[in-house]
Amino acid sequence: MARQRKKSDLPQKICPVCHRPFTWRKKWANCWDGVKYCSERCRRRKSDANC
C-alpha cells in the first residue's frame, strides 16, 4: 500500500471568487495547473469576481 500524505502537505490555491484556500484533490491530478475555482458554484459566479 502507498503511504498516505497529510492534508497539510498537499498543494493549495486561493479561489478568486470566494477568497478561500482549497486543497489538491486526486481527481485534479492531471489538470491541477488549470484548476482556478474551488467549486462548481464559484466557477459559475466567476463574473462576480471580475469587478
PDB file of N, CA and C in Angstrom, residues 1-21:
ATOM      1  N   MET A   1       0.824  -1.192   0.000  1.00  0.00           N
ATOM      2  CA  MET A   1       0.000   0.000   0.000  1.00  0.00           C
ATOM      3  C   MET A   1       0.864   1.249   0.000  1.00  0.00           C
ATOM      4  N   ALA A   2       0.392   2.240  -0.723  1.00  0.00           N
ATOM      5  CA  ALA A   2       1.123   3.501  -0.780  1.00  0.00           C
ATOM      6  C   ALA A   2       0.919   4.286   0.514  1.00  0.00           C
ATOM      7  N   ARG A   3       1.934   5.002   0.877  1.00  0.00           N
ATOM      8  CA  ARG A   3       1.862   5.830   2.083  1.00  0.00           C
ATOM      9  C   ARG A   3       1.005   7.055   1.815  1.00  0.00           C
ATOM     10  N   GLN A   4       0.074   7.343   2.683  1.00  0.00           N
ATOM     11  CA  GLN A   4      -0.809   8.485   2.503  1.00  0.00           C
ATOM     12  C   GLN A   4      -0.121   9.757   2.974  1.00  0.00           C
ATOM     13  N   ARG A   5      -0.478  10.855   2.313  1.00  0.00           N
ATOM     14  CA  ARG A   5       0.059  12.160   2.689  1.00  0.00           C
ATOM     15  C   ARG A   5      -0.918  12.856   3.624  1.00  0.00           C
ATOM     16  N   LYS A   6      -0.369  13.702   4.467  1.00  0.00           N
ATOM     17  CA  LYS A   6      -1.219  14.527   5.324  1.00  0.00           C
ATOM     18  C   LYS A   6      -1.863  15.610   4.465  1.00  0.00           C
ATOM     19  N   LYS A   7      -3.058  16.023   4.829  1.00  0.00           N
ATOM     20  CA  LYS A   7      -3.746  17.052   4.069  1.00  0.00           C
ATOM     21  C   LYS A   7      -2.963  18.360   4.080  1.00  0.00           C
ATOM     22  N   SER A   8      -2.259  18.616   5.155  1.00  0.00           N
ATOM     23  CA  SER A   8      -1.473  19.845   5.243  1.00  0.00           C
ATOM     24  C   SER A   8      -0.271  19.836   4.300  1.00  0.00           C
ATOM     25  N   ASP A   9       0.123  18.662   3.791  1.00  0.00           N
ATOM     26  CA  ASP A   9       1.256  18.557   2.874  1.00  0.00           C
ATOM     27  C   ASP A   9       0.845  18.716   1.413  1.00  0.00           C
ATOM     28  N   LEU A  10      -0.446  18.734   1.122  1.00  0.00           N
ATOM     29  CA  LEU A  10      -0.922  18.857  -0.245  1.00  0.00           C
ATOM     30  C   LEU A  10      -0.876  20.314  -0.698  1.00  0.00           C
ATOM     31  N   PRO A  11      -0.690  20.540  -2.010  1.00  0.00           N
ATOM     32  CA  PRO A  11      -0.662  21.923  -2.504  1.00  0.00           C
ATOM     33  C   PRO A  11      -2.017  22.604  -2.362  1.00  0.00           C
ATOM     34  N   GLN A  12      -1.985  23.916  -2.206  1.00  0.00           N
ATOM     35  CA  GLN A  12      -3.206  24.701  -2.049  1.00  0.00           C
ATOM     36  C   GLN A  12      -3.210  25.869  -3.023  1.00  0.00           C
ATOM     37  N   LYS A  13      -4.413  26.348  -3.320  1.00  0.00           N
ATOM     38  CA  LYS A  13      -4.613  27.555  -4.115  1.00  0.00           C
ATOM     39  C   LYS A  13      -5.696  28.379  -3.439  1.00  0.00           C
ATOM     40  N   ILE A  14      -5.796  29.643  -3.820  1.00  0.00           N
ATOM     41  CA  ILE A  14      -6.835  30.537  -3.304  1.00  0.00           C
ATOM     42  C   ILE A  14      -7.859  30.753  -4.422  1.00  0.00           C
ATOM     43  N   CYS A  15      -9.117  30.549  -4.119  1.00  0.00           N
ATOM     44  CA  CYS A  15     -10.197  30.750  -5.081  1.00  0.00           C
ATOM     45  C   CYS A  15     -10.382  32.250  -5.316  1.00  0.00           C
ATOM     46  N   PRO A  16     -10.389  32.703  -6.581  1.00  0.00           N
ATOM     47  CA  PRO A  16     -10.532  34.132  -6.850  1.00  0.00           C
ATOM     48  C   PRO A  16     -11.934  34.680  -6.575  1.00  0.00           C
ATOM     49  N   VAL A  17     -12.927  33.814  -6.423  1.00  0.00           N
ATOM     50  CA  VAL A  17     -14.301  34.260  -6.191  1.00  0.00           C
ATOM     51  C   VAL A  17     -14.588  34.398  -4.700  1.00  0.00           C
ATOM     52  N   CYS A  18     -14.351  33.328  -3.940  1.00  0.00           N
ATOM     53  CA  CYS A  18     -14.687  33.353  -2.508  1.00  0.00           C
ATOM     54  C   CYS A  18     -13.473  33.644  -1.620  1.00  0.00           C
ATOM     55  N   HIS A  19     -12.279  33.691  -2.203  1.00  0.00           N
ATOM     56  CA  HIS A  19     -11.027  34.000  -1.489  1.00  0.00           C
ATOM     57  C   HIS A  19     -10.709  33.012  -0.374  1.00  0.00           C
ATOM     58  N   ARG A  20     -11.155  31.783  -0.525  1.00  0.00           N
ATOM     59  CA  ARG A  20     -10.840  30.735   0.448  1.00  0.00           C
ATOM     60  C   ARG A  20      -9.811  29.785  -0.148  1.00  0.00           C
ATOM     61  N   PRO A  21      -8.951  29.231   0.689  1.00  0.00           N
ATOM     62  CA  PRO A  21      -7.986  28.249   0.170  1.00  0.00           C
ATOM     63  C   PRO A  21      -8.677  26.915  -0.110  1.00  0.00           C
TER      64      PRO A  21
END
